[in-house]
Coordinates of C-alpha atoms in Angstrom, one line a residue:
G1170 CA 32.1 178.6 289.3
I1171 CA 32.9 181.9 287.6
I1172 CA 33.1 181.5 283.8
C1173 CA 33.6 185.2 282.8
I1174 CA 35.2 188.4 284.1
G1175 CA 33.5 191.4 282.6
R1176 CA 35.0 194.4 280.9
I1177 CA 36.9 197.0 283.1
A1178 CA 36.1 194.8 286.1
F1179 CA 39.3 195.7 287.9
W1180 CA 40.3 198.7 285.8
N1181 CA 42.7 201.2 287.5
N1182 CA 42.8 199.2 290.8
R1183 CA 46.0 200.4 292.3
T1184 CA 46.1 198.0 295.3
L1185 CA 45.8 194.7 293.4
R1186 CA 49.1 192.8 293.2
S1187 CA 48.3 189.1 292.6
V1188 CA 45.4 187.2 290.9
S1189 CA 44.8 183.5 290.8
L1190 CA 42.0 182.7 288.4
P1191 CA 39.7 179.7 288.8
N1192 CA 39.8 176.7 286.5
S1193 CA 36.1 177.4 285.6
L1194 CA 37.0 180.8 284.0
E1195 CA 36.6 180.8 280.2
R1196 CA 36.6 184.5 279.3
I1197 CA 38.3 187.7 280.4
E1198 CA 36.6 190.7 278.7
D1199 CA 38.1 193.9 277.5
S1200 CA 40.3 196.0 279.9
A1201 CA 39.3 193.8 282.8
F1202 CA 42.7 194.3 284.6
A1203 CA 44.0 197.4 282.7
N1204 CA 46.1 200.0 284.4
T1205 CA 46.6 198.0 287.6
Y1206 CA 49.7 197.2 289.6
L1207 CA 49.4 193.5 289.1
E1208 CA 52.7 191.6 289.6
D1209 CA 51.5 188.0 289.2
V1210 CA 48.7 186.4 287.3
R1211 CA 47.8 182.7 287.3
F1212 CA 45.3 181.5 284.7
G1213 CA 42.9 178.7 285.1
A1214 CA 42.8 175.6 282.8
S1215 CA 39.5 176.4 281.0
L1216 CA 40.4 179.9 279.7
N1217 CA 40.0 180.3 276.0
Y1218 CA 39.6 184.1 275.4
I1219 CA 41.4 187.2 276.6
G1220 CA 39.8 190.5 275.6
E1221 CA 41.2 193.7 274.1
S1222 CA 43.5 195.7 276.4
C1223 CA 42.8 193.2 279.1
F1224 CA 46.2 193.8 280.9
N1225 CA 47.0 197.1 279.2
R1226 CA 49.6 199.2 281.2
C1227 CA 50.1 196.6 283.9
N1228 CA 53.6 197.9 284.4
Q1229 CA 54.6 195.5 287.3
L1230 CA 54.1 192.3 285.3
K1231 CA 57.4 190.6 284.5
E1232 CA 56.2 187.2 283.1
I1233 CA 53.1 185.8 281.5
A1234 CA 52.3 182.2 280.7
I1235 CA 49.0 181.8 278.8
P1236 CA 47.6 178.4 279.3
E1237 CA 46.7 175.8 276.6
G1238 CA 43.2 176.2 275.4
V1239 CA 43.4 179.9 274.7
E1240 CA 42.6 180.5 271.0
V1241 CA 42.3 184.3 270.8
I1242 CA 44.3 187.2 272.4
E1243 CA 42.6 190.4 271.3
P1244 CA 44.5 193.6 270.3
A1245 CA 46.5 195.6 272.8
C1246 CA 46.1 192.9 275.4
F1247 CA 49.5 193.5 277.1
K1248 CA 50.2 196.9 275.5
W1249 CA 52.6 199.1 277.5
C1250 CA 53.4 196.4 280.1
M1251 CA 56.8 198.1 280.3
N1252 CA 58.4 195.6 282.7
L1253 CA 57.2 192.4 281.0
E1254 CA 60.3 190.3 280.1
T1255 CA 59.1 186.8 279.2
V1256 CA 55.9 185.6 277.5
F1257 CA 54.8 182.0 276.9
L1258 CA 52.0 181.5 274.3
P1259 CA 50.1 178.2 274.0
E1260 CA 50.1 176.0 271.0
S1261 CA 46.3 176.4 270.9
L1262 CA 46.6 180.1 270.0
I1263 CA 45.3 180.9 266.5
R1264 CA 45.0 184.7 266.7
L1265 CA 47.3 187.2 268.3
G1266 CA 45.7 190.7 268.1
G1267 CA 47.4 193.8 266.8
G1268 CA 49.4 195.8 269.3
A1269 CA 49.2 192.8 271.7
F1270 CA 52.7 193.6 273.1
E1271 CA 53.2 197.1 271.8
G1272 CA 55.5 199.2 274.0
C1273 CA 56.7 196.3 276.1
T1274 CA 60.1 197.8 276.3
N1275 CA 61.7 195.1 278.5
L1276 CA 60.3 192.1 276.5
K1277 CA 63.3 189.9 275.6
S1278 CA 61.8 186.6 274.7
V1279 CA 58.5 185.3 273.1
K1280 CA 57.7 181.7 272.3
M1281 CA 55.0 181.8 269.6
P1282 CA 52.9 178.8 268.8
S1283 CA 53.6 176.8 265.6
G1284 CA 50.0 177.1 264.4
L1285 CA 49.8 180.9 264.4
K1286 CA 48.9 182.2 261.0
E1287 CA 49.2 186.0 261.4
I1288 CA 51.2 188.5 263.3
E1289 CA 48.9 191.5 263.2
S1290 CA 49.7 195.2 262.9
S1291 CA 52.0 196.7 265.7
T1292 CA 52.1 193.4 267.6
F1293 CA 55.7 193.9 268.8
K1294 CA 55.9 197.6 268.0
Q1295 CA 58.5 199.4 270.2
C1296 CA 59.6 196.2 272.0
T1297 CA 63.0 197.8 272.2
A1298 CA 64.7 194.9 274.2
L1299 CA 63.5 192.1 271.8
E1300 CA 66.7 190.6 270.5
D1301 CA 65.5 187.4 268.7
I1302 CA 62.2 186.2 267.3
C1303 CA 61.3 182.9 265.8
I1304 CA 58.5 183.2 263.2
P1305 CA 56.4 180.0 263.2
P1306 CA 56.2 178.0 260.0
A1307 CA 52.4 178.6 259.6
V1308 CA 52.5 182.4 259.6
E1309 CA 51.1 183.8 256.3
K1310 CA 50.9 187.5 257.0
I1311 CA 52.9 190.0 259.0
G1312 CA 51.1 193.3 259.6
M1313 CA 52.2 196.9 259.2
W1314 CA 54.6 198.1 261.9
A1315 CA 54.7 194.6 263.4
F1316 CA 58.3 195.0 264.5
Y1317 CA 58.5 198.8 264.3
Y1318 CA 61.4 200.2 266.4
C1319 CA 62.5 196.8 267.7
R1320 CA 65.9 198.4 268.0
S1321 CA 67.6 195.3 269.7
L1322 CA 66.5 192.9 267.0
R1323 CA 69.5 191.6 265.1
K1324 CA 68.2 188.9 262.7
I1325 CA 64.9 188.0 261.1
V1326 CA 64.3 184.8 259.2
L1327 CA 60.9 184.4 257.6
P1328 CA 59.5 181.0 256.6
D1329 CA 58.2 180.2 253.1
S1330 CA 54.7 180.4 254.4
V1331 CA 54.8 184.2 254.7
K1332 CA 53.0 185.7 251.7
E1333 CA 52.5 189.3 252.8
I1334 CA 54.4 191.8 254.9
G1335 CA 52.9 195.1 255.7
Q1336 CA 54.4 198.6 255.1
Q1337 CA 57.2 199.6 257.5
A1338 CA 57.0 196.3 259.3
F1339 CA 60.7 196.6 260.3
L1340 CA 61.0 200.4 260.4
E1341 CA 63.8 201.7 262.5
C1342 CA 65.1 198.2 263.6
S1343 CA 68.4 200.0 264.0
L1344 CA 70.5 197.0 265.0
L1345 CA 69.0 194.6 262.5
E1346 CA 72.0 193.0 260.6
K1347 CA 70.5 190.2 258.6
A1348 CA 67.1 189.6 257.0
V1349 CA 66.2 186.4 255.1
L1350 CA 62.8 186.5 253.3
G1351 CA 60.8 183.3 252.5
N1352 CA 60.0 182.0 249.1
G1353 CA 56.2 182.6 249.5
L1354 CA 56.7 186.4 249.3
Q1355 CA 55.8 188.2 246.1
R1356 CA 56.1 191.9 246.9
L1357 CA 58.2 194.1 249.2
E1358 CA 56.0 196.9 250.5
N1359 CA 56.9 200.6 250.9
E1360 CA 59.6 201.4 253.4
L1361 CA 59.8 197.9 254.6
F1362 CA 63.4 198.2 256.0
I1363 CA 63.6 202.0 256.2
H1364 CA 66.2 203.3 258.7
C1365 CA 67.6 199.8 259.4
K1366 CA 71.1 201.4 259.5
A1367 CA 73.0 198.3 260.6
L1368 CA 71.6 196.0 257.9
K1369 CA 74.4 194.0 256.4
E1370 CA 72.8 191.1 254.6
I1371 CA 69.5 191.0 252.8
Y1372 CA 68.2 187.9 250.9
V1373 CA 65.2 188.4 248.6
P1374 CA 63.9 185.2 247.0
D1375 CA 63.0 184.6 243.3
S1376 CA 59.3 184.6 244.2
V1377 CA 59.4 188.4 244.7
V1378 CA 58.5 190.2 241.5
A1379 CA 57.4 193.7 242.8
M1380 CA 58.7 196.3 245.1
G1381 CA 57.4 199.5 246.6
E1382 CA 59.2 202.8 247.3
G1383 CA 61.9 203.4 249.9
V1384 CA 62.2 199.7 250.9
F1385 CA 65.9 200.1 251.7
K1386 CA 66.0 203.9 252.3
N1387 CA 68.7 204.9 254.8
C1388 CA 70.0 201.3 255.1
G1389 CA 73.6 202.2 255.3
Y1390 CA 75.7 199.1 255.6
I1391 CA 74.5 196.3 253.3
V1392 CA 77.6 194.3 252.2
A1393 CA 76.1 191.0 251.2
G1394 CA 72.9 189.8 249.7
Y1395 CA 70.8 188.5 246.8
F1396 CA 67.6 189.7 245.2
S1397 CA 65.2 188.1 242.8
D1398 CA 66.3 187.7 239.3
R1399 CA 62.8 188.5 238.1
L1400 CA 62.4 191.7 240.1
S1401 CA 61.4 194.5 237.8
L1402 CA 63.2 197.8 238.0
A1403 CA 60.3 199.7 236.6
A1404 CA 58.2 200.3 239.7
R1405 CA 60.8 201.4 242.1
A1406 CA 61.9 204.8 243.5
N1407 CA 65.2 206.0 242.4
E1408 CA 67.0 205.3 245.6
D1409 CA 65.8 201.7 245.5
K1410 CA 66.8 201.3 241.9
E1411 CA 70.3 202.2 243.1
W1412 CA 70.1 199.7 245.9
I1413 CA 69.0 196.9 243.6
A1414 CA 72.0 197.8 241.3
Y1415 CA 74.2 197.7 244.4
L1416 CA 72.8 194.4 245.6
F1417 CA 73.3 193.0 242.1
C1418 CA 77.0 193.8 242.3
L1419 CA 77.3 191.8 245.5
A1420 CA 76.6 188.5 243.7
P1421 CA 76.2 188.9 239.9
E1422 CA 77.1 185.3 239.4
K1423 CA 73.8 184.2 240.9
H1424 CA 71.8 185.8 238.1
S1425 CA 71.1 184.6 234.6
P1426 CA 73.2 185.8 231.6
E1427 CA 70.1 187.5 230.3
R1428 CA 69.5 189.4 233.5
T1429 CA 73.2 190.4 233.7
E1430 CA 73.0 191.7 230.1
E1431 CA 69.9 193.7 231.0
M1432 CA 71.5 195.2 234.0
L1433 CA 74.8 196.3 232.4
P1434 CA 73.6 199.6 231.0
Y1435 CA 71.9 200.6 234.2
L1436 CA 75.0 199.6 236.3
S1437 CA 77.1 201.7 234.0
R1438 CA 74.9 204.8 234.6
Q1439 CA 74.9 204.2 238.4
K1440 CA 78.5 203.2 238.9
K1441 CA 79.4 206.5 240.7
W1442 CA 76.6 205.9 243.3
I1443 CA 77.5 202.2 243.7
L1444 CA 81.2 203.0 244.2
R1445 CA 80.5 205.7 246.7
R1446 CA 78.3 203.3 248.6
A1447 CA 81.0 200.6 248.4
I1448 CA 83.6 203.0 249.9
W1449 CA 81.3 204.0 252.7
E1450 CA 80.5 200.4 253.6
N1451 CA 84.0 199.0 252.8
A1452 CA 82.6 196.4 250.3
P1453 CA 85.6 195.4 248.1
I1454 CA 83.5 192.6 246.5
V1455 CA 81.3 195.2 244.9
V1456 CA 84.3 197.1 243.5
E1457 CA 85.8 193.9 242.2
N1458 CA 82.6 192.8 240.5
L1459 CA 82.3 196.2 238.7
F1460 CA 85.9 195.7 237.5
K1461 CA 85.2 192.1 236.3
M1462 CA 82.1 193.3 234.4
G1463 CA 84.2 196.0 232.7
I1464 CA 81.9 198.8 234.1
A1465 CA 84.5 200.6 236.2
Q1466 CA 88.3 201.1 236.5
P1467 CA 90.5 202.0 239.4
K1468 CA 90.4 205.7 238.3
H1469 CA 86.6 205.7 238.9
V1470 CA 87.1 204.6 242.5
E1471 CA 89.5 207.5 243.1
E1472 CA 86.9 209.9 241.6
A1473 CA 84.1 208.4 243.8
E1474 CA 86.2 209.0 246.9
M1475 CA 86.0 212.8 246.3
Y1476 CA 82.2 212.6 246.9
S1477 CA 82.2 210.1 249.8
F1478 CA 81.9 212.7 252.5
G1479 CA 85.3 212.1 254.0
T1480 CA 85.3 208.3 254.0
E1481 CA 88.7 207.2 252.7
I1482 CA 89.3 204.1 250.5
S1483 CA 90.1 201.2 252.7
Q1484 CA 93.2 199.0 252.3
E1485 CA 91.0 196.1 251.2
I1486 CA 89.5 198.1 248.3
R1487 CA 93.0 199.5 247.4
S1488 CA 94.3 195.9 247.1
V1489 CA 91.5 195.2 244.6
M1490 CA 92.3 198.4 242.7
D1491 CA 96.0 197.4 242.5
A1492 CA 95.1 194.0 241.1
Y1493 CA 93.1 195.6 238.3
K1494 CA 95.3 198.5 237.4
P1495 CA 95.9 198.6 233.7
V1496 CA 99.4 197.6 232.6
P1497 CA 101.2 200.7 231.2
K1498 CA 102.0 200.4 227.6
V1499 CA 105.8 200.6 226.9
A1500 CA 106.7 202.3 223.7
K1501 CA 108.7 200.1 221.5
K1502 CA 112.1 201.4 220.4
K1503 CA 112.2 201.8 216.7
E1504 CA 114.7 199.4 215.2
Q1505 CA 117.6 201.1 213.5
V1506 CA 117.3 200.6 209.8
P1507 CA 120.7 200.0 208.2
G1508 CA 121.9 202.3 205.5
M1509 CA 120.9 205.8 204.4
P1510 CA 117.4 206.9 205.4
L1511 CA 115.0 207.0 202.5
A1512 CA 114.0 210.6 203.0
E1513 CA 117.7 211.7 202.9
A1514 CA 118.4 209.5 199.9
K1515 CA 115.6 211.1 197.9
K1516 CA 117.2 214.5 198.3
L1517 CA 120.2 213.2 196.4
W1518 CA 119.0 210.5 194.1
T1519 CA 116.3 209.6 191.7
L1520 CA 115.5 206.0 192.7
T1521 CA 113.7 203.0 191.5
Q1522 CA 113.5 199.4 192.7
D1523 CA 113.9 196.0 191.0
E1524 CA 111.7 192.9 191.5
G1525 CA 113.5 192.1 194.7
C1526 CA 112.9 195.7 196.1
N1527 CA 116.6 196.5 195.8
Y1528 CA 117.4 200.1 194.9
I1529 CA 118.7 201.3 191.6
I1530 CA 120.0 204.9 191.2
K1531 CA 118.5 206.5 188.1
G1532 CA 120.0 209.9 188.5
Y1533 CA 121.7 212.5 190.7
T1534 CA 119.7 215.5 191.9
G1535 CA 122.1 217.1 194.4
A1536 CA 124.7 219.8 194.1
E1537 CA 127.6 218.3 196.1
E1538 CA 131.2 218.1 194.8
V1539 CA 131.9 214.9 196.6
V1540 CA 129.2 212.2 196.5
E1541 CA 129.3 208.7 198.1
I1542 CA 126.9 206.1 196.6
P1543 CA 125.5 204.3 199.7
D1544 CA 125.7 200.5 200.0
M1545 CA 122.1 200.5 201.4
I1546 CA 119.1 202.7 201.5
A1547 CA 116.4 202.1 204.2
G1548 CA 117.7 198.5 204.8
K1549 CA 117.7 197.6 201.1
P1550 CA 120.9 197.3 199.1
V1551 CA 121.8 199.6 196.2
V1552 CA 122.6 197.2 193.3
A1553 CA 122.9 199.3 190.2
I1554 CA 123.4 202.7 188.5
A1555 CA 120.9 203.0 185.7
D1556 CA 121.6 204.1 182.1
E1557 CA 122.4 207.8 181.7
A1558 CA 122.2 208.3 185.5
F1559 CA 124.9 211.0 185.5
K1560 CA 124.6 212.2 181.9
T1561 CA 124.8 215.9 182.1
F1562 CA 122.5 216.7 179.2
K1563 CA 119.7 214.1 179.7
S1564 CA 116.4 215.1 178.4
G1565 CA 114.6 217.3 180.9
R1566 CA 117.7 218.2 182.8
T1567 CA 120.1 221.1 182.7
S1568 CA 123.9 220.8 182.9
A1569 CA 123.8 222.6 186.2
Q1570 CA 122.4 219.5 188.0
C1571 CA 125.7 217.6 187.8
S1572 CA 128.0 220.5 187.2
A1573 CA 129.3 220.6 190.7
L1574 CA 130.1 216.9 191.0
R1575 CA 133.9 216.3 191.2
N1576 CA 134.4 213.1 193.1
L1577 CA 132.1 210.0 193.1
T1578 CA 132.9 206.9 195.3

């Protein structure tokens, strides 16, 4: 029987609608059925290889079930099969070529084999209907643009086997809400999640120690997450430094005291940016953690609102602000000290104090005709009039000092 179909064998055949391939067939070469109107393909049991662009632009295909035994699907095999909705891949598959399903805009479901080790570049690029994808536990590498513009994808969970993710792998996954990265990953490449505007949760494991530029650029809604305690701030673009500071504030309790101490000066410098972002995203937990760490006060939130482009502080954030408003200091009333005030007494008397701090009048320095000796001065009793206190001609005085005194009580 037939064991091979050559390259471009049926290319651009516009009348072909259905193909049933024999069990003897082992290989289908490059572009064999490309650009045809095929609606149904049934593969034989002996097939083990499907060539590059083999079914490229077969726009009428809706479902493909690759049989067990196929080990290699070359790049762009089903590229731009725009009506393809469901794909079943065999457990025997060990290589899925780059761009294999690129532009399959109606593809909703893909079951990938557990032994697959690599998702190559652009494999699911522009699969705009793809809502969910299960990454097999053996995958070690995800190529550049692998899920680019998968704008219906809402969650991605990567196994610990993944050691490398290419640049812009999740670029413009505009509905992606949650991303959990596995413990095998060591670096986040440039612009990995750029323009993922719905991203709310991002979990970066402790294994990650390096990060490229623009990883979280234009990710507008992150409200929960965790990032590696060992992740260095040194090699990041400014916007990502700010993002890492923001993510730190989501869960500072998950980090070591040493890491927290290291972050405090940086958080203090970036608090305006962090607070603006918290207002935009309505993240009261970020605001509360800044308060707890002593980095910000409610007045700083009010200041940040002025630069939040019209976004008002939510009621949830205001509740946090109210809980942390400083208690106003109430001025204590001065207790009324009994007796004549000391300053006033010194205008009339020369004073001294005994061992018990009681006052003794040593002399009169006023010019009043009627003088009343007080019982107390500044809360202390007046207990004595000293020798020669009112003597008119005491050494150093003139008679004028006491000359007006007529009545003493």
